[in-house]
Coordinates of C-alpha atoms in Angstrom, one line a residue:
X341 CA 44.0 74.9 79.1
X342 CA 41.5 72.1 79.8
X343 CA 41.7 69.5 77.0
X344 CA 38.1 68.2 77.4
X345 CA 34.8 68.9 79.1
X346 CA 34.9 67.4 82.6
X347 CA 31.6 66.7 84.2
X348 CA 31.8 66.3 88.0
X349 CA 29.5 64.0 90.1
X350 CA 28.1 65.1 93.4
X351 CA 31.0 64.0 95.6
X352 CA 33.5 65.7 93.3
X353 CA 31.4 68.9 93.2
X354 CA 31.3 69.0 97.0
X355 CA 35.1 68.7 97.0
X356 CA 35.6 71.5 94.4
X357 CA 33.2 73.9 96.2
X358 CA 34.3 73.0 99.7
X359 CA 35.3 75.7 102.1
X360 CA 36.7 73.2 104.5
X361 CA 40.3 73.4 105.8
X362 CA 40.6 69.6 105.8
X363 CA 38.6 66.8 104.1
X364 CA 38.2 63.0 104.7
X365 CA 36.6 61.2 101.8
X366 CA 35.5 57.6 102.3
X367 CA 34.4 56.7 98.8
X368 CA 33.8 53.3 97.1
X369 CA 35.0 52.2 93.7
X370 CA 33.5 54.1 90.7
X371 CA 33.1 57.4 92.6
X372 CA 36.1 59.1 91.0
X373 CA 38.5 59.4 93.9
X374 CA 41.4 60.0 91.6
X375 CA 39.7 63.1 90.2
X376 CA 39.3 64.5 93.7
X377 CA 43.1 64.1 94.4
X378 CA 43.8 65.6 91.0
X379 CA 41.6 68.6 91.6
X380 CA 43.2 68.9 95.1
X381 CA 46.6 69.1 93.5
X382 CA 45.4 71.6 90.9
X383 CA 43.9 73.9 93.6
X384 CA 47.2 73.8 95.6
X385 CA 49.2 74.7 92.5
X386 CA 47.0 77.7 91.8
X387 CA 46.3 78.9 95.4
X388 CA 49.7 78.2 97.0
X389 CA 52.4 78.5 94.3
X390 CA 55.9 77.4 95.5
X391 CA 54.4 75.4 98.3
X392 CA 55.3 71.8 99.3
X393 CA 52.6 69.2 99.9
X394 CA 53.2 65.6 101.0
X395 CA 51.6 62.7 99.3
X396 CA 51.9 59.8 101.7
X397 CA 51.4 56.1 101.2
X398 CA 52.3 53.0 103.1
X399 CA 54.9 52.3 100.5
X400 CA 56.3 54.0 97.4
X401 CA 54.9 51.1 95.3
X402 CA 51.4 52.0 96.5
X403 CA 51.9 55.6 95.4
X404 CA 53.5 54.7 92.1
X405 CA 50.9 52.1 91.0
X406 CA 47.7 53.2 92.7
X407 CA 47.8 57.0 93.3
X408 CA 49.9 58.5 90.5
X409 CA 48.5 56.8 87.3
X410 CA 44.9 57.8 87.7
X411 CA 45.8 61.2 89.2
X412 CA 48.1 62.1 86.4
X413 CA 45.4 61.2 83.9
X414 CA 43.1 63.7 85.5
X415 CA 45.8 66.4 85.5
X416 CA 46.3 65.8 81.8
X417 CA 42.6 66.4 81.3
X418 CA 43.1 69.7 83.0
X419 CA 45.8 70.6 80.5
X420 CA 49.0 69.8 82.5
X421 CA 51.7 68.2 80.4
X422 CA 54.4 65.9 81.8
X423 CA 58.0 67.0 81.1
X424 CA 56.6 70.5 80.2
X425 CA 54.4 71.7 83.1
X426 CA 55.7 69.2 85.7
X427 CA 58.7 66.8 86.2
X428 CA 58.5 63.6 88.3
X429 CA 61.5 62.1 90.2
X430 CA 64.2 64.5 89.2
X431 CA 65.3 68.1 89.5
X432 CA 63.9 70.2 86.6
X433 CA 66.5 71.1 84.0
X434 CA 67.5 74.7 83.9
X435 CA 66.2 75.0 80.3
X436 CA 62.6 74.7 81.6
X437 CA 63.0 77.8 83.9
X438 CA 61.0 76.2 86.7
X439 CA 60.6 78.2 89.9
X440 CA 61.7 76.6 93.1
X441 CA 59.6 76.0 96.3
X442 CA 60.0 78.5 99.2
X443 CA 61.2 75.5 101.3
X444 CA 64.6 74.2 100.0
X445 CA 64.4 70.8 98.4
X446 CA 67.6 68.7 98.5
X447 CA 66.3 65.4 97.2
X448 CA 64.2 65.2 94.1
X449 CA 64.0 61.3 93.8
X450 CA 60.4 61.2 95.0
X451 CA 59.4 64.8 94.2
X452 CA 56.9 66.2 91.6
X453 CA 57.9 69.7 90.5
X454 CA 55.5 72.1 88.8
X455 CA 56.6 75.0 86.7
X456 CA 55.4 77.7 89.2
X457 CA 57.5 76.2 92.0
X458 CA 54.8 74.1 93.6
X459 CA 56.0 70.7 94.7
X460 CA 54.6 67.4 95.9
X461 CA 56.8 65.2 98.1
X462 CA 56.0 61.5 98.0
X463 CA 56.5 59.8 101.3
X464 CA 56.6 56.1 102.2
X465 CA 56.0 54.8 105.8
X466 CA 58.0 51.6 104.9
X467 CA 61.1 53.4 103.8
X468 CA 63.1 54.7 106.7
X469 CA 64.0 58.3 106.5
X470 CA 61.7 59.2 103.6
X471 CA 59.5 61.4 105.8
X472 CA 62.5 63.7 106.4
X473 CA 62.3 66.7 104.2
X474 CA 61.2 70.4 104.0
X475 CA 58.4 71.9 106.1
X476 CA 55.0 71.1 104.5
X477 CA 52.1 73.3 103.6
X478 CA 49.5 70.6 103.3
X479 CA 49.0 66.8 103.5
X480 CA 47.5 64.4 101.0
X481 CA 47.0 60.7 101.8
X482 CA 45.5 58.2 99.3
X483 CA 44.1 54.9 100.6
X484 CA 44.6 56.2 104.1
X485 CA 43.2 53.0 105.6
X486 CA 46.7 51.4 104.9
X487 CA 48.6 53.9 107.1
X488 CA 50.1 53.2 110.4
X489 CA 48.3 56.2 112.0
X490 CA 50.6 56.5 115.0
X491 CA 53.7 56.7 112.9
X492 CA 52.0 59.1 110.5
X493 CA 51.2 61.5 113.4
X494 CA 54.7 61.2 114.7
X495 CA 56.6 61.6 111.4
X496 CA 54.6 63.5 108.8
X497 CA 52.0 65.7 110.5
X498 CA 54.5 67.6 112.6
X499 CA 56.2 68.8 109.4
X500 CA 53.0 70.5 108.3
X501 CA 54.1 73.9 109.7
X502 CA 55.8 76.0 107.1
X503 CA 55.2 79.5 105.5
X504 CA 52.7 81.1 107.9
X505 CA 54.0 84.4 106.7
X506 CA 52.9 83.7 103.2
X507 CA 49.5 81.9 103.5
X508 CA 48.8 81.6 107.2
X509 CA 47.9 83.5 110.3
X510 CA 50.8 86.0 109.9
X511 CA 49.3 87.6 106.8
X512 CA 46.1 89.7 106.3
X513 CA 42.9 87.7 106.5
X514 CA 42.1 88.5 102.9
X515 CA 45.4 86.9 101.7
X516 CA 45.2 83.7 103.8
X517 CA 44.6 80.4 102.2
X518 CA 42.0 78.4 104.1
X519 CA 43.5 75.0 103.1
X520 CA 47.0 75.9 104.3
X521 CA 48.2 73.4 106.9
X522 CA 45.1 71.3 106.3
X523 CA 44.9 67.7 105.0
X524 CA 43.0 65.5 102.7
X525 CA 42.6 61.8 103.4
X526 CA 41.0 59.8 100.6
X527 CA 40.2 56.1 101.2
X528 CA 38.0 53.2 100.5
X529 CA 36.0 51.8 103.4
X530 CA 38.1 50.7 106.4
X531 CA 37.5 47.0 107.2
X532 CA 39.7 46.2 110.2
X533 CA 39.6 47.7 113.7
X534 CA 43.0 49.4 113.4
X535 CA 41.7 51.3 110.3
X536 CA 38.5 52.6 111.9
X537 CA 40.3 55.8 113.0
X538 CA 39.2 57.2 109.7
X539 CA 35.5 56.9 110.5
X540 CA 36.0 58.9 113.8
X541 CA 36.4 62.0 111.6
X542 CA 32.6 61.6 110.9
X543 CA 31.6 61.5 114.6
X544 CA 30.9 65.3 114.5
X545 CA 27.7 64.6 112.6
X546 CA 26.2 63.1 115.7
X547 CA 27.9 65.3 118.3
X548 CA 27.1 68.6 116.6
X549 CA 23.8 67.9 114.8
X550 CA 22.6 64.6 116.3
X551 CA 22.8 62.9 112.9
X552 CA 23.5 59.1 113.0
X553 CA 25.5 59.2 109.8
X554 CA 26.8 55.7 109.8
X555 CA 23.5 54.0 110.7
X556 CA 21.7 56.0 108.0
X557 CA 24.4 55.3 105.4
X558 CA 24.1 51.5 105.9
X559 CA 20.3 51.8 105.6
X560 CA 20.8 53.6 102.3
X561 CA 23.1 50.8 101.1
X562 CA 20.5 48.2 102.1
X563 CA 17.8 50.1 100.1
X564 CA 20.2 50.3 97.1
X565 CA 20.4 46.5 97.1
X566 CA 16.6 46.4 97.0
X567 CA 16.8 49.0 94.2
X568 CA 18.9 46.7 92.1
X569 CA 16.5 43.8 92.5
X570 CA 13.5 46.1 91.6
X571 CA 15.4 47.2 88.5
X572 CA 16.1 43.6 87.5
X573 CA 12.5 42.6 88.1
X574 CA 11.3 45.6 86.0
X575 CA 9.1 46.7 88.9
X576 CA 9.0 50.4 88.1
X577 CA 6.7 51.3 90.9
X578 CA 8.8 49.7 93.6
X579 CA 11.9 51.1 92.0
X580 CA 10.6 54.7 92.2
X581 CA 9.5 54.3 95.8
X582 CA 12.9 52.9 96.9
X583 CA 14.7 55.5 94.9
X584 CA 12.7 58.3 96.6
X585 CA 13.4 56.8 100.0
X586 CA 17.2 56.8 99.4
X587 CA 17.0 60.4 98.3
X588 CA 15.1 61.2 101.5
X589 CA 17.7 59.5 103.7
X590 CA 20.6 61.1 101.8
X591 CA 19.1 64.5 102.7
X592 CA 19.4 63.6 106.3
X593 CA 23.1 63.2 106.0
X594 CA 23.8 66.2 103.8
X595 CA 27.5 66.9 104.2
X596 CA 28.5 69.9 106.3
X597 CA 31.8 71.2 107.7
X598 CA 32.5 70.6 111.4
X599 CA 33.3 73.4 113.9
X600 CA 37.0 72.3 113.5
X601 CA 36.9 72.9 109.8
X602 CA 36.7 69.2 108.6
X603 CA 34.4 67.9 105.9
X604 CA 33.7 64.2 106.1
X605 CA 31.9 62.5 103.2
X606 CA 30.7 59.1 102.3
X607 CA 29.9 58.1 98.7
X608 CA 29.4 55.1 96.5
X609 CA 28.8 54.2 92.8
X610 CA 25.2 55.4 93.0
X611 CA 26.6 59.0 93.5
X612 CA 28.3 58.6 90.1
X613 CA 25.4 56.9 88.3
X614 CA 25.1 59.6 85.6
X615 CA 28.6 58.7 84.4
X616 CA 28.6 55.0 85.1
X617 CA 25.0 54.1 84.2
X618 CA 22.7 51.8 86.1
X619 CA 23.8 49.0 83.9
X620 CA 27.3 49.2 85.3
X621 CA 26.0 48.7 88.9
X622 CA 23.8 45.8 87.9
X623 CA 26.7 44.2 85.9
X624 CA 29.0 44.5 88.9
X625 CA 26.3 43.1 91.2
X626 CA 25.9 40.0 89.0
X627 CA 29.6 39.6 88.3
X628 CA 31.1 39.9 91.8
X629 CA 30.3 38.1 95.0
X630 CA 28.2 40.0 97.4
X631 CA 31.0 40.6 99.8
X632 CA 33.1 42.4 97.1
X633 CA 30.1 44.3 95.8
X634 CA 29.0 45.5 99.3
X635 CA 32.5 46.8 100.3
X636 CA 34.0 48.0 97.0
X637 CA 30.9 49.3 95.1
X638 CA 28.4 50.3 97.8
X639 CA 30.9 51.3 100.5
X640 CA 29.3 49.3 103.2
X641 CA 30.4 50.0 106.7
X642 CA 31.3 46.7 108.2
X643 CA 32.3 46.0 111.8
X644 CA 33.9 43.0 113.4
X645 CA 31.2 40.8 115.0
X646 CA 31.3 40.2 118.7
X647 CA 32.4 36.7 119.7
X648 CA 34.5 36.4 116.6
X649 CA 35.7 32.9 115.6
X650 CA 39.2 34.4 115.0
X651 CA 40.9 36.3 117.7
X652 CA 41.8 39.4 115.7
X653 CA 41.8 41.7 118.6
X654 CA 44.9 43.8 117.7
X655 CA 46.9 42.5 120.6
X656 CA 49.2 41.0 118.0
X657 CA 49.3 42.7 114.6
X658 CA 49.1 40.4 111.6
X659 CA 48.4 42.7 108.7
X660 CA 51.1 44.1 106.4
X661 CA 51.8 45.7 103.0
X662 CA 54.7 44.6 100.8
X663 CA 55.3 46.4 97.6
X664 CA 58.6 45.7 95.8
X665 CA 59.5 49.4 95.9
X666 CA 62.9 49.1 94.2
X667 CA 61.6 47.1 91.3
X668 CA 58.6 49.5 90.8
X669 CA 60.8 52.5 91.0
X670 CA 63.1 51.0 88.3
X671 CA 60.1 50.4 86.1
X672 CA 58.9 54.0 86.6
X673 CA 62.3 55.5 85.9
X674 CA 63.1 53.3 82.9
X675 CA 59.7 54.1 81.3
X676 CA 59.8 57.8 82.2
X677 CA 56.8 57.2 84.5
X678 CA 54.7 55.5 81.8
X679 CA 51.3 55.0 83.4
X680 CA 50.4 51.8 81.5
X681 CA 53.5 50.0 82.8
X682 CA 52.9 51.1 86.4
X683 CA 49.3 49.9 86.3
X684 CA 50.3 46.4 84.9
X685 CA 50.8 44.6 88.2
X686 CA 52.1 41.1 88.5
X687 CA 53.8 39.0 91.2
X688 CA 57.1 40.8 90.8
X689 CA 55.5 43.8 92.4
X690 CA 54.9 41.8 95.6
X691 CA 57.9 41.9 98.0
X692 CA 56.4 39.0 100.0
X693 CA 56.3 36.6 97.1
X694 CA 59.6 34.6 97.1
X695 CA 60.3 33.8 93.4
X696 CA 62.3 30.7 94.4
X697 CA 59.6 29.0 96.4
X698 CA 56.4 27.2 95.3
X699 CA 53.0 28.7 95.8
X700 CA 50.7 27.2 98.4
X701 CA 47.2 27.3 97.0
X702 CA 44.0 26.2 98.7
X703 CA 40.5 26.4 97.0
X704 CA 37.1 26.9 98.4
X705 CA 34.3 25.9 96.1
X706 CA 30.9 27.5 96.4
X707 CA 27.8 27.1 94.2
X708 CA 28.4 30.4 92.4
X709 CA 31.9 31.4 93.6
X710 CA 35.3 29.8 93.3
X711 CA 38.3 31.2 95.1
X712 CA 41.9 30.5 95.9
X713 CA 43.9 31.6 98.9
X714 CA 47.7 31.8 98.2
X715 CA 50.4 31.4 100.9
X716 CA 54.1 30.9 101.3
X717 CA 56.4 30.2 104.2
X718 CA 59.1 32.9 104.7
X719 CA 62.0 33.4 107.0
X720 CA 61.1 37.0 107.5
X721 CA 58.2 38.6 109.3
X722 CA 56.9 41.5 107.3
X723 CA 54.9 42.8 110.3
X724 CA 57.6 42.8 113.0
X725 CA 60.5 43.2 110.5
X726 CA 62.2 40.3 112.4
X727 CA 64.0 37.4 110.7
X728 CA 61.9 34.4 111.9
X729 CA 59.9 31.6 110.4
X730 CA 56.6 33.0 109.3
X731 CA 53.5 31.6 107.5
X732 CA 52.3 34.3 105.1
X733 CA 48.9 34.6 103.3
X734 CA 50.1 36.6 100.3
X735 CA 47.2 36.8 97.9
X736 CA 43.6 35.9 97.1
X737 CA 41.7 35.3 93.8
X738 CA 38.0 34.6 93.0
X739 CA 35.6 34.3 90.1
X740 CA 31.8 34.1 90.1
X741 CA 29.8 32.2 87.5
X742 CA 26.7 30.0 87.1
X743 CA 28.8 27.5 85.2
X744 CA 31.2 25.7 87.6
X745 CA 33.4 24.1 85.0
X746 CA 34.1 27.4 83.3
X747 CA 34.5 29.1 86.7
X748 CA 37.3 26.7 87.6
X749 CA 39.3 27.2 84.4
X750 CA 38.9 31.0 84.7
X751 CA 40.1 31.0 88.3
X752 CA 43.2 29.0 87.5
X753 CA 44.0 31.1 84.4
X754 CA 43.7 34.2 86.5
X755 CA 46.2 33.0 89.0
X756 CA 48.6 31.7 86.3
X757 CA 48.5 35.0 84.5
X758 CA 49.3 37.0 87.6
X759 CA 52.2 34.6 88.5
X760 CA 53.4 34.2 84.9
X761 CA 56.8 35.7 85.8
X762 CA 57.2 33.6 88.9
X763 CA 60.3 31.5 88.2
X764 CA 59.3 28.5 90.4
X765 CA 56.4 26.9 88.5
X766 CA 55.5 24.6 91.5
X767 CA 52.1 24.6 93.2
X768 CA 51.4 22.9 96.5
X769 CA 47.7 22.3 96.2
X770 CA 45.7 21.7 99.4
X771 CA 42.8 19.6 98.3
X772 CA 39.4 20.5 99.5
X773 CA 37.4 17.4 100.6
X774 CA 34.3 19.0 99.2
X775 CA 36.1 19.6 95.9
X776 CA 37.0 15.9 95.7
X777 CA 33.4 14.8 95.9
X778 CA 31.8 17.3 93.5
X779 CA 31.8 17.4 89.8
X780 CA 31.5 20.6 87.8
X781 CA 29.1 19.2 85.2
X782 CA 27.7 15.9 83.9
X783 CA 29.9 15.8 80.8
X784 CA 33.1 16.2 82.7
X785 CA 33.8 13.3 85.0
X786 CA 36.6 15.0 86.9
X787 CA 36.0 16.5 90.3
X788 CA 36.5 20.2 91.0
X789 CA 40.0 19.6 92.4
X790 CA 41.0 17.3 89.5
X791 CA 39.9 19.9 86.9
X792 CA 41.8 22.7 88.7
X793 CA 45.0 20.6 89.0
X794 CA 44.7 19.6 85.3
X795 CA 44.3 23.3 84.3
X796 CA 47.4 24.3 86.3
X797 CA 49.4 21.5 84.5
X798 CA 48.1 22.7 81.2
X799 CA 49.4 26.2 82.0
X800 CA 52.9 24.8 82.6
X801 CA 52.8 24.3 86.4
X802 CA 53.8 21.2 88.4
X803 CA 51.4 20.3 91.1
X804 CA 51.9 18.6 94.5
X805 CA 48.7 17.6 96.2
X806 CA 48.3 17.7 100.0
X807 CA 45.3 16.8 102.1
X808 CA 44.7 16.7 105.8
X809 CA 44.4 13.3 107.5
X810 CA 41.0 11.9 108.2
X811 CA 37.6 13.6 107.6
X812 CA 36.9 17.3 108.0
X813 CA 38.2 18.3 111.5
X814 CA 35.7 19.6 114.0
X815 CA 35.3 23.4 114.0
X816 CA 36.1 23.4 117.7
X817 CA 39.5 22.0 117.1
X818 CA 40.3 24.5 114.4
X819 CA 39.0 27.2 116.8
X820 CA 41.6 26.1 119.4
X821 CA 44.3 26.0 116.8
X822 CA 43.6 29.5 115.6
X823 CA 43.3 30.8 119.2
X824 CA 46.8 29.6 119.9
X825 CA 48.3 30.8 116.6
X826 CA 46.8 34.3 116.8
X827 CA 48.0 34.8 120.4
X828 CA 51.4 34.8 118.8
X829 CA 53.1 33.9 122.1
X830 CA 53.6 30.1 122.0
X831 CA 56.8 29.2 120.1
X832 CA 55.5 25.8 119.1
X833 CA 52.8 27.5 116.9
X834 CA 53.7 29.4 113.7
X835 CA 53.8 33.1 113.2
X836 CA 50.9 33.9 111.0
X837 CA 50.5 37.2 109.0
X838 CA 48.3 38.4 106.1
X839 CA 49.0 40.8 103.3
X840 CA 46.3 43.4 104.0
X841 CA 46.5 45.0 100.6
X842 CA 46.2 41.8 98.5
X843 CA 44.0 39.8 100.9
X844 CA 41.3 42.4 101.8
X845 CA 38.4 39.9 101.6
X846 CA 40.2 37.3 103.7
X847 CA 40.5 39.9 106.5
X848 CA 36.9 40.9 106.1
X849 CA 35.8 37.3 106.2
X850 CA 37.8 36.5 109.3
X851 CA 36.7 39.6 111.1
X852 CA 33.0 38.8 110.4
X853 CA 32.8 35.1 111.2
X854 CA 30.8 34.6 114.4
X855 CA 31.5 31.8 116.8
X856 CA 28.6 29.9 118.3
X857 CA 28.7 27.7 121.4
X858 CA 27.1 24.2 121.1
X859 CA 27.3 22.6 124.5
X860 CA 30.8 23.8 125.2
X861 CA 32.1 23.2 121.7
X862 CA 32.7 26.2 119.4
X863 CA 31.7 26.3 115.8
X864 CA 31.6 28.8 113.0
X865 CA 28.3 30.5 112.3
X866 CA 28.1 29.8 108.5
X867 CA 24.5 30.9 108.0
X868 CA 25.8 33.9 106.1
X869 CA 26.6 31.6 103.2
X870 CA 22.9 30.7 102.7
X871 CA 21.1 34.0 103.0
X872 CA 21.1 37.4 101.3
X873 CA 21.0 39.6 104.4
X874 CA 22.9 42.5 105.8
X875 CA 26.0 40.4 106.0
X876 CA 27.5 39.3 102.6
X877 CA 26.5 35.8 101.7
X878 CA 30.1 34.7 101.0
X879 CA 31.4 36.1 104.3
X880 CA 33.0 32.9 105.5
X881 CA 34.5 31.5 102.3
X882 CA 37.9 33.1 102.3
X883 CA 38.3 32.2 106.0
X884 CA 37.4 28.6 105.2
X885 CA 40.2 28.5 102.6
X886 CA 42.8 29.8 105.0
X887 CA 41.6 27.3 107.6
X888 CA 42.3 24.3 105.3
X889 CA 45.9 25.3 104.7
X890 CA 46.6 26.1 108.3
X891 CA 44.9 23.0 109.6
X892 CA 46.6 20.7 107.1
X893 CA 50.0 22.1 108.1
X894 CA 49.6 22.7 111.8
X895 CA 46.6 20.7 113.1
X896 CA 48.9 18.1 114.6
X897 CA 50.0 20.8 117.2
X898 CA 46.7 20.6 119.0
X899 CA 46.7 18.2 121.9
X900 CA 43.3 16.7 121.5
X901 CA 43.4 15.2 125.0
X902 CA 43.6 18.5 126.7
X903 CA 40.6 20.2 128.3
X904 CA 38.6 21.7 125.4
X905 CA 36.5 24.3 127.2
X906 CA 37.7 27.7 126.2
X907 CA 35.9 31.0 126.6
X908 CA 35.3 32.6 123.2
X909 CA 36.4 35.9 124.5
X910 CA 39.9 34.8 125.7

């Protein structure tokens, strides 16, 4: 019995009414992705009782903290009750008289059992052996952009092969279930080259109907930015004209099922505006930096620029995910899968955060945005799984405000709250030269850096300041340093990796910083910081923050007497 009236937005309606065998949903924040996964589970329970479906994530921690909480909330709205209609993480007690799946289940640790015998097997790519289990009837992946696609195709997809005599080609056409042996991939927008496999599922729009879906979608997003400005200016005539144009363009990319039975959809917060309200979109636009807003809320398709300042060409992988699965599992079991405790993330959830070491923090101060990049040195490489000295960028934080002094305090407090359970209350603070010369306001005589350090100390942290020698180093020298580090082959340079889940905007920033050649010297193209154009205005800030820490620690490794002409495409 449904507990309350559920009003579905357009992307959700498409999913509910879909006749596709498989679906790929690339949707931004605020579109109700969790409802789509919840409805998917509900449909499987009703159409394929006693089936087994996989729910795959990069780690169990990702599934426990990101997928399950919001999905379980939706199932509760549909009338399902935990410990009555379904059991998580254990074999159902005999007193409940649950049916069992057709495929024998031997391990229930990461299994969700429903009363009619339907089961959902949670799989982690990072946990060896977790993909071994019964034959599957369908696949679900949340935040699919985090997957190692090759491993997924080798380990999970081959198991999607069971029970053809119950729902598949071995039964009468009228009894077949179309979604049997299909898949659903749900994800936010991919932002690195190795994640772009998800977008290839939408190529059929052009190959089958000559629809340039990705080009049209980004044109819609650009119009939606203009729509917000028209709304804020109270220009009703312009607002109406732009709105009508977005409607016209959306009709050109009306979703349809491919010849192979796949439905690919794009959606953003405007598709859920009836539930969110326009005020929500305007508030997020004003609160967030443009980079965050474009990617998270508007679902902007962003590609790495050609001639990138950073050599992120996938020859050496530097991205990783590091949930502390064992701790999160313990929280889940001890709280009987209490949603509120699973959603309350802190630094203990991060496997790459060494509790015994200080945090390396470097700021970047903009006129309306303040941010910190967080790093640590580790003796373990989370990408290669090799014991070796590695420099890790483990987290990022930012706030946006028109009041710099308040902005600094808010940013420091945000970091201190997240790391409140971090035992080592030591900060290695990499001073920004720009932050040493600027003052947040007339009344406060302290510089940006001094105010931040004072705030850390007020919150109970000890601070050690570091600063690179001399004035700001030439961009060309930093370019050479990064080129050598990111090659990953010279032992005199450090191994460098980034937590792809926690440092999303650092990766976007680094992937979209163009290099320019000034008479054989290479510099960053920083024009994106000064204009509101198709590239986010804060595109280079997170990369700048990482630069400062890496240059301060490793800049001495560059032999400045060597020949300095290097092709930007090396």
